[in-house]
mmCIF file of N, CA and C in Angstrom:
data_model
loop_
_atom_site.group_PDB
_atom_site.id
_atom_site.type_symbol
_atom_site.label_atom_id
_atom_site.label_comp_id
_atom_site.label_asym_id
_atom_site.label_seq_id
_atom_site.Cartn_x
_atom_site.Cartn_y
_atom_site.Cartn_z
ATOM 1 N N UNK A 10 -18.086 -36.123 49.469
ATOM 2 C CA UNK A 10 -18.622 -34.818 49.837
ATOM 3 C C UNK A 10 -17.442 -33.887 50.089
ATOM 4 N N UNK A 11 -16.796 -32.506 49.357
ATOM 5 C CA UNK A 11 -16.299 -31.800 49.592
ATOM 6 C C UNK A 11 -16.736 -30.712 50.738
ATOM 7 N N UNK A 12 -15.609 -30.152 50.957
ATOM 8 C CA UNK A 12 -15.630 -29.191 52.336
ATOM 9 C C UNK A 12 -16.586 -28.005 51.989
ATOM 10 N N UNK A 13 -17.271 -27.536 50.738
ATOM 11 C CA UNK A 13 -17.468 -26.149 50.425
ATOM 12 C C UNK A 13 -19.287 -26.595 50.309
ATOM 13 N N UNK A 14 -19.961 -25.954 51.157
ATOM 14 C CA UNK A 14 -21.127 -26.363 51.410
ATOM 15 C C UNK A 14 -21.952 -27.029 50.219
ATOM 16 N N UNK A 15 -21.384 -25.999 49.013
ATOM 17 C CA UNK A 15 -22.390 -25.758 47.556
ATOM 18 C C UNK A 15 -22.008 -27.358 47.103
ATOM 19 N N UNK A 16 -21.180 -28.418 47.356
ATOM 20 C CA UNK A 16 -21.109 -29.559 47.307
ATOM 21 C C UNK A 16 -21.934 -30.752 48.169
ATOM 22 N N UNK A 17 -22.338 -30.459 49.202
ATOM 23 C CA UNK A 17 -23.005 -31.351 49.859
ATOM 24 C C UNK A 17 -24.025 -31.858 49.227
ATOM 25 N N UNK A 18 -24.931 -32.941 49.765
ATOM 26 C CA UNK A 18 -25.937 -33.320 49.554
ATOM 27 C C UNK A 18 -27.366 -32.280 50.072
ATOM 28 N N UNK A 19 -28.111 -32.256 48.806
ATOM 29 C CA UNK A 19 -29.039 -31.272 49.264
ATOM 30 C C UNK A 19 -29.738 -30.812 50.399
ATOM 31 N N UNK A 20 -30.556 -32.313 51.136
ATOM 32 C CA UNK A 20 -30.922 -32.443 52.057
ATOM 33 C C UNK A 20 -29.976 -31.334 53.545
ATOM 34 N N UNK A 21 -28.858 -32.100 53.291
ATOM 35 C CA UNK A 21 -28.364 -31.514 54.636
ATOM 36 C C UNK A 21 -27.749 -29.854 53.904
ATOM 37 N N UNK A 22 -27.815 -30.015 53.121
ATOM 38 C CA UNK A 22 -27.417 -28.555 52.777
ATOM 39 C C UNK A 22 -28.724 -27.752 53.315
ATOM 40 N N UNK A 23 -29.465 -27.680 52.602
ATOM 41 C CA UNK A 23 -30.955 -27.081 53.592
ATOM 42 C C UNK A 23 -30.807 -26.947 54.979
ATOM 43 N N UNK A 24 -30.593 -27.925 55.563
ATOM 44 C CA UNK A 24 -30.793 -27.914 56.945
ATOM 45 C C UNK A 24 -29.508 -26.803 57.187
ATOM 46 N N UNK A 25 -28.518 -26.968 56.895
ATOM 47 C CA UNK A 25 -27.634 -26.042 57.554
ATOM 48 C C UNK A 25 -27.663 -24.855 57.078
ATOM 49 N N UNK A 26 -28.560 -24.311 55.801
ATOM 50 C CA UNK A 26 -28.529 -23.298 55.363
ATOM 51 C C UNK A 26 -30.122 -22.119 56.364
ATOM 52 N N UNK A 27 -30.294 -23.124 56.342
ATOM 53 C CA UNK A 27 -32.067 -22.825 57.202
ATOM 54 C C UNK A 27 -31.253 -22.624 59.211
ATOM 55 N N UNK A 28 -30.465 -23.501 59.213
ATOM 56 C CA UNK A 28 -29.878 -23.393 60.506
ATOM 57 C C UNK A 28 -29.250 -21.822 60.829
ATOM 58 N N UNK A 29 -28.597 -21.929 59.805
ATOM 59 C CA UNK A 29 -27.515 -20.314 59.645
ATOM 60 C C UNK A 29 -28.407 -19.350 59.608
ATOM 61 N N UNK A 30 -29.693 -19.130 58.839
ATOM 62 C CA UNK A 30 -30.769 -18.044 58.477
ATOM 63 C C UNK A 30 -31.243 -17.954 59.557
ATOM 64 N N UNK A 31 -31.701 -18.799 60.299
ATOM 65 C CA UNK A 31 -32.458 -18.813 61.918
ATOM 66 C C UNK A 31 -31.962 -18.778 62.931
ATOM 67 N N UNK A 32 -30.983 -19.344 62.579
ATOM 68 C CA UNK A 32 -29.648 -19.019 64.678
ATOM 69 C C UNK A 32 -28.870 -18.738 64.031
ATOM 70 N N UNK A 33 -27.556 -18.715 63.572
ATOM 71 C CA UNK A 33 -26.035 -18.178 63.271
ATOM 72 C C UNK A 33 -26.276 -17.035 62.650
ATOM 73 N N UNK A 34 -27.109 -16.299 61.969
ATOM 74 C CA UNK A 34 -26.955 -15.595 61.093
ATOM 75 C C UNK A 34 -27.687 -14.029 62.322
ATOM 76 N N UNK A 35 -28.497 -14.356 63.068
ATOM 77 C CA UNK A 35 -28.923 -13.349 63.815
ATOM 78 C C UNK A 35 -27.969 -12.982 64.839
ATOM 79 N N UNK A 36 -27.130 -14.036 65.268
ATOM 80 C CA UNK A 36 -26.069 -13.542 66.499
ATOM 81 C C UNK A 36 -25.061 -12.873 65.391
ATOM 82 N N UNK A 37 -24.667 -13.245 64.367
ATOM 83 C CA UNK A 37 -23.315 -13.019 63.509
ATOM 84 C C UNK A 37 -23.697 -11.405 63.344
ATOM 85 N N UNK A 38 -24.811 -11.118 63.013
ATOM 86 C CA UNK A 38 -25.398 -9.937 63.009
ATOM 87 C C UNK A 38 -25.275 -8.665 63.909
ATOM 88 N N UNK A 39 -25.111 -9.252 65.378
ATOM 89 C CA UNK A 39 -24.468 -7.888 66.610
ATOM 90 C C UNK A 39 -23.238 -7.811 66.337
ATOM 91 N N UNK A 40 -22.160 -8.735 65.687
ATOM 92 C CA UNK A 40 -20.955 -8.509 65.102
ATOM 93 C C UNK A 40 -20.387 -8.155 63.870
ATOM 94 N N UNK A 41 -21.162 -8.328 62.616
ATOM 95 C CA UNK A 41 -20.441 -8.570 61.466
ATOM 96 C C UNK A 41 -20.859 -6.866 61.124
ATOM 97 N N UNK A 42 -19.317 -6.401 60.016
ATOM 98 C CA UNK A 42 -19.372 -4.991 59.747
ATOM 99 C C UNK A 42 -18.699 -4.065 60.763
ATOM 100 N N UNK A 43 -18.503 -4.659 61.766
ATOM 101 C CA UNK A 43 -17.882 -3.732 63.086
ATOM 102 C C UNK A 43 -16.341 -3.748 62.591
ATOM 103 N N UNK A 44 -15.308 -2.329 63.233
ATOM 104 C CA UNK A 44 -14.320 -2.503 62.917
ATOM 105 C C UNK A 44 -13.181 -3.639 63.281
ATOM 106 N N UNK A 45 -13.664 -4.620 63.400
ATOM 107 C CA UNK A 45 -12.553 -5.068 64.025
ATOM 108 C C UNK A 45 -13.015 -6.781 64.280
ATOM 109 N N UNK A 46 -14.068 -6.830 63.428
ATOM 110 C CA UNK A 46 -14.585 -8.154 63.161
ATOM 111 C C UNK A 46 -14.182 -8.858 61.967
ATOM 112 N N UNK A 47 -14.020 -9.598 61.350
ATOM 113 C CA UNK A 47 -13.797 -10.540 60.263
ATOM 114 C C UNK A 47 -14.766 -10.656 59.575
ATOM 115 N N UNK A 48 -16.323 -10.483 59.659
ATOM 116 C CA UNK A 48 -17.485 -10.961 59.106
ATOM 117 C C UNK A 48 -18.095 -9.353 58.305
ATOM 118 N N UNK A 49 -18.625 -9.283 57.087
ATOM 119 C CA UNK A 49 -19.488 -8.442 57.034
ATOM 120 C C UNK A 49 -20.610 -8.094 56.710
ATOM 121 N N UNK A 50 -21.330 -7.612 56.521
ATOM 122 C CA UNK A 50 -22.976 -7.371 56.640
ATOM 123 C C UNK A 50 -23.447 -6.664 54.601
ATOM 124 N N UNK A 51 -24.089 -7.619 53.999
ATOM 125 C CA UNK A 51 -24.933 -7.040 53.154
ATOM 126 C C UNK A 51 -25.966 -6.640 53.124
ATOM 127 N N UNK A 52 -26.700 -5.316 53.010
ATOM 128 C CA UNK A 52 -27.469 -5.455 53.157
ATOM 129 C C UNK A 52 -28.529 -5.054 51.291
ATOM 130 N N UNK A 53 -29.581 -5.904 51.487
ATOM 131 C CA UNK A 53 -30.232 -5.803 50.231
ATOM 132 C C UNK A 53 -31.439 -5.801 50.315
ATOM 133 N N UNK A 54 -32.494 -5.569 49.337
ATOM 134 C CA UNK A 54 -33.797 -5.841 48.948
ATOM 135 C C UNK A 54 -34.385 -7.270 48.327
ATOM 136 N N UNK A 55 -35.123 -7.562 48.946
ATOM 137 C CA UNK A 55 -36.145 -8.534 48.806
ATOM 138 C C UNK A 55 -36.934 -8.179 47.198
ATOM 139 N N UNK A 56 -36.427 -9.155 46.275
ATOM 140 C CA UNK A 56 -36.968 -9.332 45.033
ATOM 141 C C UNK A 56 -38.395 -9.105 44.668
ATOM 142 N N UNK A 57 -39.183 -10.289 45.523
ATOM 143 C CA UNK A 57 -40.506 -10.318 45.696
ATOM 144 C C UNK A 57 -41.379 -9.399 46.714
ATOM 145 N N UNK A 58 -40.737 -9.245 47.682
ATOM 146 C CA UNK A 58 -41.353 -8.579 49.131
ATOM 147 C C UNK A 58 -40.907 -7.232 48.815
ATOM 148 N N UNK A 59 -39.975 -6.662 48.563
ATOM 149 C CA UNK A 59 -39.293 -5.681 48.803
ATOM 150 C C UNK A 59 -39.053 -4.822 50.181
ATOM 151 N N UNK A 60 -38.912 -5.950 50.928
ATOM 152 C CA UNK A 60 -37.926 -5.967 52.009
ATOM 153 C C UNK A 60 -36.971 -5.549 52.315
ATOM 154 N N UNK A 61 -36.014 -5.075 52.866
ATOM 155 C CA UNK A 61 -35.077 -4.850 53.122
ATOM 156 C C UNK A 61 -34.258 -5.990 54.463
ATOM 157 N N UNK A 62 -33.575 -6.452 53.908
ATOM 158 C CA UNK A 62 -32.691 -7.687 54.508
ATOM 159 C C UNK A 62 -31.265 -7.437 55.237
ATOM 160 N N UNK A 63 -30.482 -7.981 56.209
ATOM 161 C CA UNK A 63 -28.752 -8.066 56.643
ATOM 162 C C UNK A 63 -28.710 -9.120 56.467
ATOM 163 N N UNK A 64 -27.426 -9.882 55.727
ATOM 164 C CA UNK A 64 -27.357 -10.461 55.695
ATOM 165 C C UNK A 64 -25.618 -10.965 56.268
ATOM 166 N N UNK A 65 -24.852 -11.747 57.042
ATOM 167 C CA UNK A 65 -23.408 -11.647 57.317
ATOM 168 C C UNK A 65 -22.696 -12.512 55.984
ATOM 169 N N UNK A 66 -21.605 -11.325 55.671
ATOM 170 C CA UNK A 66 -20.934 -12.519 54.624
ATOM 171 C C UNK A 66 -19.109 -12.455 55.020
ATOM 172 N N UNK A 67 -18.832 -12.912 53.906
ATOM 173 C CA UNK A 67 -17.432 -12.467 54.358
ATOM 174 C C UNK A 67 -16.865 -11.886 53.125
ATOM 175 N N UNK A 68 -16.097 -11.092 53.080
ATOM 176 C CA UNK A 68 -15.923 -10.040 51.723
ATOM 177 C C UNK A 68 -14.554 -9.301 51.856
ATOM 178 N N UNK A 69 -14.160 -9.166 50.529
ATOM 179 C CA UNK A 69 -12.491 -8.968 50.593
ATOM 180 C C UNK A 69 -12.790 -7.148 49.328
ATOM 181 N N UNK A 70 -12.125 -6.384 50.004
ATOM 182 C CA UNK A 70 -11.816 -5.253 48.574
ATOM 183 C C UNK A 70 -10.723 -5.594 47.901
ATOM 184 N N UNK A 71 -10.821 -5.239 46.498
ATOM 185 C CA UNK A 71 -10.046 -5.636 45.639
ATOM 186 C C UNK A 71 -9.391 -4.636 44.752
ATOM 187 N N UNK A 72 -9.075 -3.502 45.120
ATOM 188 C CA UNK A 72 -8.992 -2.299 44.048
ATOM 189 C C UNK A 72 -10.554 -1.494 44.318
ATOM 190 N N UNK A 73 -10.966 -1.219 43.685
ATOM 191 C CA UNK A 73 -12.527 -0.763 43.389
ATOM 192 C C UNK A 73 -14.091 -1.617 43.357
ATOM 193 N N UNK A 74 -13.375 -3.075 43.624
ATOM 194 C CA UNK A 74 -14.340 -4.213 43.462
ATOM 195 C C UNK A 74 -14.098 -5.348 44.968
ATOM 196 N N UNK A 75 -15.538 -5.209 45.348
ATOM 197 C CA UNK A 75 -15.367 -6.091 46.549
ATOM 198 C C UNK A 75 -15.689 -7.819 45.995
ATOM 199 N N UNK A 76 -14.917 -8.597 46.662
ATOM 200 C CA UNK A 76 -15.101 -10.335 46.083
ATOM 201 C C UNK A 76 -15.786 -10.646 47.723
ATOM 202 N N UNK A 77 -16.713 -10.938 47.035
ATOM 203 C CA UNK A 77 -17.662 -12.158 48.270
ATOM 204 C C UNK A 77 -17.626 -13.777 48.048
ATOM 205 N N UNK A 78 -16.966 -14.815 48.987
ATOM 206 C CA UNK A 78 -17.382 -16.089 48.573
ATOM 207 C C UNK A 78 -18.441 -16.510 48.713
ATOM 208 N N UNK A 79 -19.181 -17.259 47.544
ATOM 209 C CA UNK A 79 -20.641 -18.222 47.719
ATOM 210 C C UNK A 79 -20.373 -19.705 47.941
ATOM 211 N N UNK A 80 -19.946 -19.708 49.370
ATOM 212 C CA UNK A 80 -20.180 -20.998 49.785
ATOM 213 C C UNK A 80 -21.323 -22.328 49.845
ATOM 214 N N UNK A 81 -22.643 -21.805 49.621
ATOM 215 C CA UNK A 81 -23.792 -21.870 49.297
ATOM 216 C C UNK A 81 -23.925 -21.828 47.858
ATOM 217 N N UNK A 82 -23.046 -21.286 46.892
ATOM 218 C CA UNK A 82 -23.837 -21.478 45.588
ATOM 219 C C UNK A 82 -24.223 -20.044 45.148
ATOM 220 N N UNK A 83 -24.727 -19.927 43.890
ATOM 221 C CA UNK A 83 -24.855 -18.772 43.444
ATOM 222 C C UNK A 83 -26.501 -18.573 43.529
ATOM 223 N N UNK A 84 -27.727 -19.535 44.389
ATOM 224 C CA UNK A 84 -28.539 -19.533 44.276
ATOM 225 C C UNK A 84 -29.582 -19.640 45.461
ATOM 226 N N UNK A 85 -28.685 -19.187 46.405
ATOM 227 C CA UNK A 85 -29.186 -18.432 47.822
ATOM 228 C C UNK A 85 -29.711 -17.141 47.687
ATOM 229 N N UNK A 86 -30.901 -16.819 48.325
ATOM 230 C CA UNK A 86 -31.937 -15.669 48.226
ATOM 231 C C UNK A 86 -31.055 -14.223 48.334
ATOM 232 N N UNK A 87 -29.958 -13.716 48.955
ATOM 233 C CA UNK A 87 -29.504 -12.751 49.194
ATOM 234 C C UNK A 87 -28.680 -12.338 47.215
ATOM 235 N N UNK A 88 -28.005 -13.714 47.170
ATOM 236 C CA UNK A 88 -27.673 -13.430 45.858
ATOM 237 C C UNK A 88 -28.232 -13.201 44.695
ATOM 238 N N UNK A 89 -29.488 -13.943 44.838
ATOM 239 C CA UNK A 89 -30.618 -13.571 43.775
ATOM 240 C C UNK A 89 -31.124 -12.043 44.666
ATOM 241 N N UNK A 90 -31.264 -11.643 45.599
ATOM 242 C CA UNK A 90 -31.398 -10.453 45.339
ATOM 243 C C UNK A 90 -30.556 -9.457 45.041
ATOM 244 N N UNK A 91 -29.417 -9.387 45.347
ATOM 245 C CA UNK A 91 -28.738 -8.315 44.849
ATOM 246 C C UNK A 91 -28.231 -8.297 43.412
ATOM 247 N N UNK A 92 -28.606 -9.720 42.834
ATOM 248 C CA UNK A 92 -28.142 -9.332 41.229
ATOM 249 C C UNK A 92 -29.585 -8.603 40.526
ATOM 250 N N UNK A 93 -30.585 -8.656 40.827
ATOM 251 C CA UNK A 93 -32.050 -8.601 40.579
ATOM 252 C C UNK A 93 -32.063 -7.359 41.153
ATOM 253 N N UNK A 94 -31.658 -6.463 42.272
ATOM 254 C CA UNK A 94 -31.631 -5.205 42.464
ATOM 255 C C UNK A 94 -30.442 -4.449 41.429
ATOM 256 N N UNK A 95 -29.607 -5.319 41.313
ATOM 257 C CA UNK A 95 -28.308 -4.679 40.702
ATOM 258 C C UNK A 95 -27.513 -3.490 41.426
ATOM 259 N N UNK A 96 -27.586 -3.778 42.630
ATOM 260 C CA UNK A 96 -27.082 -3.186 43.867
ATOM 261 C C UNK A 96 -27.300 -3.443 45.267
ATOM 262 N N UNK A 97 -26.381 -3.184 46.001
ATOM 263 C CA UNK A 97 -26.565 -3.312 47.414
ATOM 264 C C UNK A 97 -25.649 -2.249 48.624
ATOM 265 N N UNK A 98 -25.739 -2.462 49.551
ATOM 266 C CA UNK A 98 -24.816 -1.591 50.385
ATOM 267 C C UNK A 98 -24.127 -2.718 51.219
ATOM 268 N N UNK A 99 -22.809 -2.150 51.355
ATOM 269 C CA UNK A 99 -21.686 -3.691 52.201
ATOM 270 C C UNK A 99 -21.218 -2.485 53.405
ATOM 271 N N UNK A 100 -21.399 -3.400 54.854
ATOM 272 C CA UNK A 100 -20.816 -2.606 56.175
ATOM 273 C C UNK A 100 -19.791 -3.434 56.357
ATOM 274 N N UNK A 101 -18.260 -3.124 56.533
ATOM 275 C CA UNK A 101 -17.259 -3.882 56.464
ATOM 276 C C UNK A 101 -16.137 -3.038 56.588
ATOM 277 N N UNK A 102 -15.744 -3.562 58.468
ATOM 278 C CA UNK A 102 -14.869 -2.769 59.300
ATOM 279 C C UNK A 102 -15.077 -1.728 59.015
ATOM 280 N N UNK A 103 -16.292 -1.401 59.874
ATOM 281 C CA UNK A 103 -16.965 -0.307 60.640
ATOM 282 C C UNK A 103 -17.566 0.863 59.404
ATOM 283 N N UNK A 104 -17.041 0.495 57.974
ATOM 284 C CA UNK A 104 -17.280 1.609 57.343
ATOM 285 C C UNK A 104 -18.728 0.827 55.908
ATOM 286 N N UNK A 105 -19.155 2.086 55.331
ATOM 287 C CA UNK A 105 -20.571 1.451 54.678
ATOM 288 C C UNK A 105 -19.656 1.768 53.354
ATOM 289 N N UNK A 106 -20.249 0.809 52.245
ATOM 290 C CA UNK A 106 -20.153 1.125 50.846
ATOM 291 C C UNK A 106 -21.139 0.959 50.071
ATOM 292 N N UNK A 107 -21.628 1.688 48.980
ATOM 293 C CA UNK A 107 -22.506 1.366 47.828
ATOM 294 C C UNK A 107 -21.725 0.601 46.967
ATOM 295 N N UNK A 108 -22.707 -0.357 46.637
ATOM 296 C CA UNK A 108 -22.137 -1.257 45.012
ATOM 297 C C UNK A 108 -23.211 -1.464 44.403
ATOM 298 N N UNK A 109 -22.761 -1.444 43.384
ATOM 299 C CA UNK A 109 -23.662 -1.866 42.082
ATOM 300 C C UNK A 109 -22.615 -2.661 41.309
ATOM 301 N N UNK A 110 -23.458 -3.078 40.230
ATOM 302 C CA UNK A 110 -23.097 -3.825 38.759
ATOM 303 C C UNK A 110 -22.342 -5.266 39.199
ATOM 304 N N UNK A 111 -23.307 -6.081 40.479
ATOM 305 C CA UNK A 111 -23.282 -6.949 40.978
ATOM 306 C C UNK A 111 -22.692 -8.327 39.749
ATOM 307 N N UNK A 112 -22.049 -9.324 39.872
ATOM 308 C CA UNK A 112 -21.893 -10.409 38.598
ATOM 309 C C UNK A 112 -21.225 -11.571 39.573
ATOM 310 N N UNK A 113 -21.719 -12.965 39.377
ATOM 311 C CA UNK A 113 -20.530 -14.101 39.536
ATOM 312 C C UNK A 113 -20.013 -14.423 38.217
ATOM 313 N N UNK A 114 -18.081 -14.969 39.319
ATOM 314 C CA UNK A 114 -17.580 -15.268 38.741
ATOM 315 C C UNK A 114 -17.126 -16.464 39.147
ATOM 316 N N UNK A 115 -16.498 -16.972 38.790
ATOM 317 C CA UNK A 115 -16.134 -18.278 39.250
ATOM 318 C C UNK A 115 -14.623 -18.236 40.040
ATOM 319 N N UNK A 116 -13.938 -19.141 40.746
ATOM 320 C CA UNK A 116 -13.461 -18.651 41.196
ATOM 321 C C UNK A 116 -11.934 -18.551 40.532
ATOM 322 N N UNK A 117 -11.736 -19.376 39.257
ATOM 323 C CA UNK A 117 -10.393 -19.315 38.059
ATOM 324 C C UNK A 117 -10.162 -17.363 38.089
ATOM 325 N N UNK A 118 -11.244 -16.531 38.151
ATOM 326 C CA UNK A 118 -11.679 -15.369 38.115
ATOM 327 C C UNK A 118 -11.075 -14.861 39.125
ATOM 328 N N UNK A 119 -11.638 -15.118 40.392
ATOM 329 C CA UNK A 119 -11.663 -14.499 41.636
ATOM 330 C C UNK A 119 -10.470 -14.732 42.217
ATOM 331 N N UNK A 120 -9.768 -16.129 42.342
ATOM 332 C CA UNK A 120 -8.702 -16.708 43.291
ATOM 333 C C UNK A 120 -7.243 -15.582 43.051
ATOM 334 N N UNK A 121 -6.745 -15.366 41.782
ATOM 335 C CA UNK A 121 -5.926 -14.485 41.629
ATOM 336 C C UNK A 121 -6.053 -13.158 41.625
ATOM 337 N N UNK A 122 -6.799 -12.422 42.532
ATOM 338 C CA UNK A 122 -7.103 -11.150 42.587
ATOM 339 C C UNK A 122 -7.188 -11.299 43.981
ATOM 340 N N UNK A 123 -7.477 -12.334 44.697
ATOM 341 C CA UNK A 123 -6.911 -12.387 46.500
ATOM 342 C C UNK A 123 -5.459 -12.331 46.675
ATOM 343 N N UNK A 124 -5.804 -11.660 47.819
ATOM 344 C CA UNK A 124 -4.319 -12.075 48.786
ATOM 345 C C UNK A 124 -4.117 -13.662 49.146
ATOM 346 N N UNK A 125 -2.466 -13.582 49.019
ATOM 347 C CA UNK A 125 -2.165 -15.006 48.899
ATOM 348 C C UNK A 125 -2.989 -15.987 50.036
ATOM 349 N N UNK A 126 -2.900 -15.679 51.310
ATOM 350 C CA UNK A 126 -3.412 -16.089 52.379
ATOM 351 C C UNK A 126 -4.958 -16.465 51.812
ATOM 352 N N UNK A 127 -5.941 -15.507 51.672
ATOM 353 C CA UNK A 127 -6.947 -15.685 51.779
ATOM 354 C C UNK A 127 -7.249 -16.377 50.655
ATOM 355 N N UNK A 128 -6.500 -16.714 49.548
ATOM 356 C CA UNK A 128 -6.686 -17.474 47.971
ATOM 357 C C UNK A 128 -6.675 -19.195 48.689
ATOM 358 N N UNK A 129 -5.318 -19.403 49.343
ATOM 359 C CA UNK A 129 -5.546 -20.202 49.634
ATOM 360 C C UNK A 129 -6.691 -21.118 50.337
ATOM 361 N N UNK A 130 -7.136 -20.416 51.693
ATOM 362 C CA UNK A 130 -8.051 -20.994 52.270
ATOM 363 C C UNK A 130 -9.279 -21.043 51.916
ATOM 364 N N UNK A 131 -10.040 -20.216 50.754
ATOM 365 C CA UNK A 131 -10.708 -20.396 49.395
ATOM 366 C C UNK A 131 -10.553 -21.752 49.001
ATOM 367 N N UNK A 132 -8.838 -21.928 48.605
ATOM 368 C CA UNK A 132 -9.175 -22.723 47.760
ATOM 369 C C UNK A 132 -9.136 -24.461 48.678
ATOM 370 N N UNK A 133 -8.821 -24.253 50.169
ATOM 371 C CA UNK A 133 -8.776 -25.403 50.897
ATOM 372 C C UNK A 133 -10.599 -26.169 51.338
ATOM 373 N N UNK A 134 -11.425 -24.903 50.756
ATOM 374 C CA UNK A 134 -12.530 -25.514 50.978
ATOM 375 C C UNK A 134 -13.576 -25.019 49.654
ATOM 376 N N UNK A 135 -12.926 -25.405 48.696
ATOM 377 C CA UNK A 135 -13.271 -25.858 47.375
ATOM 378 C C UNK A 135 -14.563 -24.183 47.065
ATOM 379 N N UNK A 136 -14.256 -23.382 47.468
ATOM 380 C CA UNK A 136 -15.274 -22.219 46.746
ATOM 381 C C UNK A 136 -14.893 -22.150 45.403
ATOM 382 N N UNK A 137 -16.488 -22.695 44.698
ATOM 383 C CA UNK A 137 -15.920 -22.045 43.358
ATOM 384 C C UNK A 137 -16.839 -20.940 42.755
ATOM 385 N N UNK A 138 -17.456 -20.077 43.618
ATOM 386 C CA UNK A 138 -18.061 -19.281 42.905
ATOM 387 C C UNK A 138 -18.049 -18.352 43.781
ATOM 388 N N UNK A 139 -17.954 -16.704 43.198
ATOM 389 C CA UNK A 139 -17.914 -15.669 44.044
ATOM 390 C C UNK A 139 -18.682 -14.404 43.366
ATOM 391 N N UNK A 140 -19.365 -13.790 44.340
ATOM 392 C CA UNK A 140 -19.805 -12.236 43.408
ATOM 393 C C UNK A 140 -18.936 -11.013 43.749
ATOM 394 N N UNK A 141 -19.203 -10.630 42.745
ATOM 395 C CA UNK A 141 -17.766 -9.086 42.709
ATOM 396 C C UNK A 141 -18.913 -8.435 41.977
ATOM 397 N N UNK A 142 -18.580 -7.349 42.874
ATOM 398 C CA UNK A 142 -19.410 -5.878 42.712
ATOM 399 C C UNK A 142 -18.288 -4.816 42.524
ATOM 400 N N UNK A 143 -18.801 -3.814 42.135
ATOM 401 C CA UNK A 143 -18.249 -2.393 42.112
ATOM 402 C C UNK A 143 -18.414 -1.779 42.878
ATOM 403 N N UNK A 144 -17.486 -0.916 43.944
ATOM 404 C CA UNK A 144 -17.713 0.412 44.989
ATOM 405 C C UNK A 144 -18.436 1.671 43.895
ATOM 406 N N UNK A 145 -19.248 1.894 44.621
ATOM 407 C CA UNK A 145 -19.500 3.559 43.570
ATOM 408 C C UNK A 145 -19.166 4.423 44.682
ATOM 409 N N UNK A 146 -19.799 4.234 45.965
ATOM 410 C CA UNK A 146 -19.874 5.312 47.552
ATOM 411 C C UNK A 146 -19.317 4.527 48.726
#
């Protein structure tokens, strides 16, 4: 079993993903997006419901393109919604952005467009998949 969730065994992957959606993810929420936090906030639409969702991620700018890791996989509900909206809004240190033209990439893609620091610890817990969006606002 590797360190990067999207490797575990299903079973307990659920559980900790259902854990994070129901407790970690609502406290991460009075913090993430603030200036001066590490965590930040997507927020998107609900595919089916058309909902409107926060979700905490962690997210790097890259030039004009923000890289999010999918530690989870490319097949967690937030990610199927924002490729299926083909946009979202990211709050991250204290300030809001529009993106569109949502895509994963893998992370052969992603790892050399981080800062050295943060490539590494990527790559110490095996992420291999990330979505990169475009800033428009």
């Amino acid at each position: 079993m590797g360190i990067a969730p999207e490797s575990w065994p299903a079973p307990f992957r659920t559980l900790i993903r259902t854990s994070n959606k129901y407790l970690l993810n609502p406290l991460m929420l009075q913090l993430a997006g603030r200036r001066h936090w590490y965590a930040s906030v997507i927020e998107h639409t609900g595919r089916r419901s058309g909902k409107r969702y926060s979700t905490p991620i962690v997210a790097d700018q890259v030039g004009e393109d923000i890289l999010i890791p999918l530690p989870y996989g490319t097949q967690v509900d937030w990610v199927r919604n924002v490729l299926t909206a083909g946009h979202a809004t990211l709050i991250s240190k204290g300030r809001h952005f529009e993106v569109d033209s949502p895509e994963l990439i893998d992370s052969t893609q992603a790892l050399p467009l981080l800062p050295r620091e943060r490539r590494h610890t990527f790559e110490r817990v095996s992420i291999g998949h990330f979505l990169r969006a475009r800033i428009v606002a």
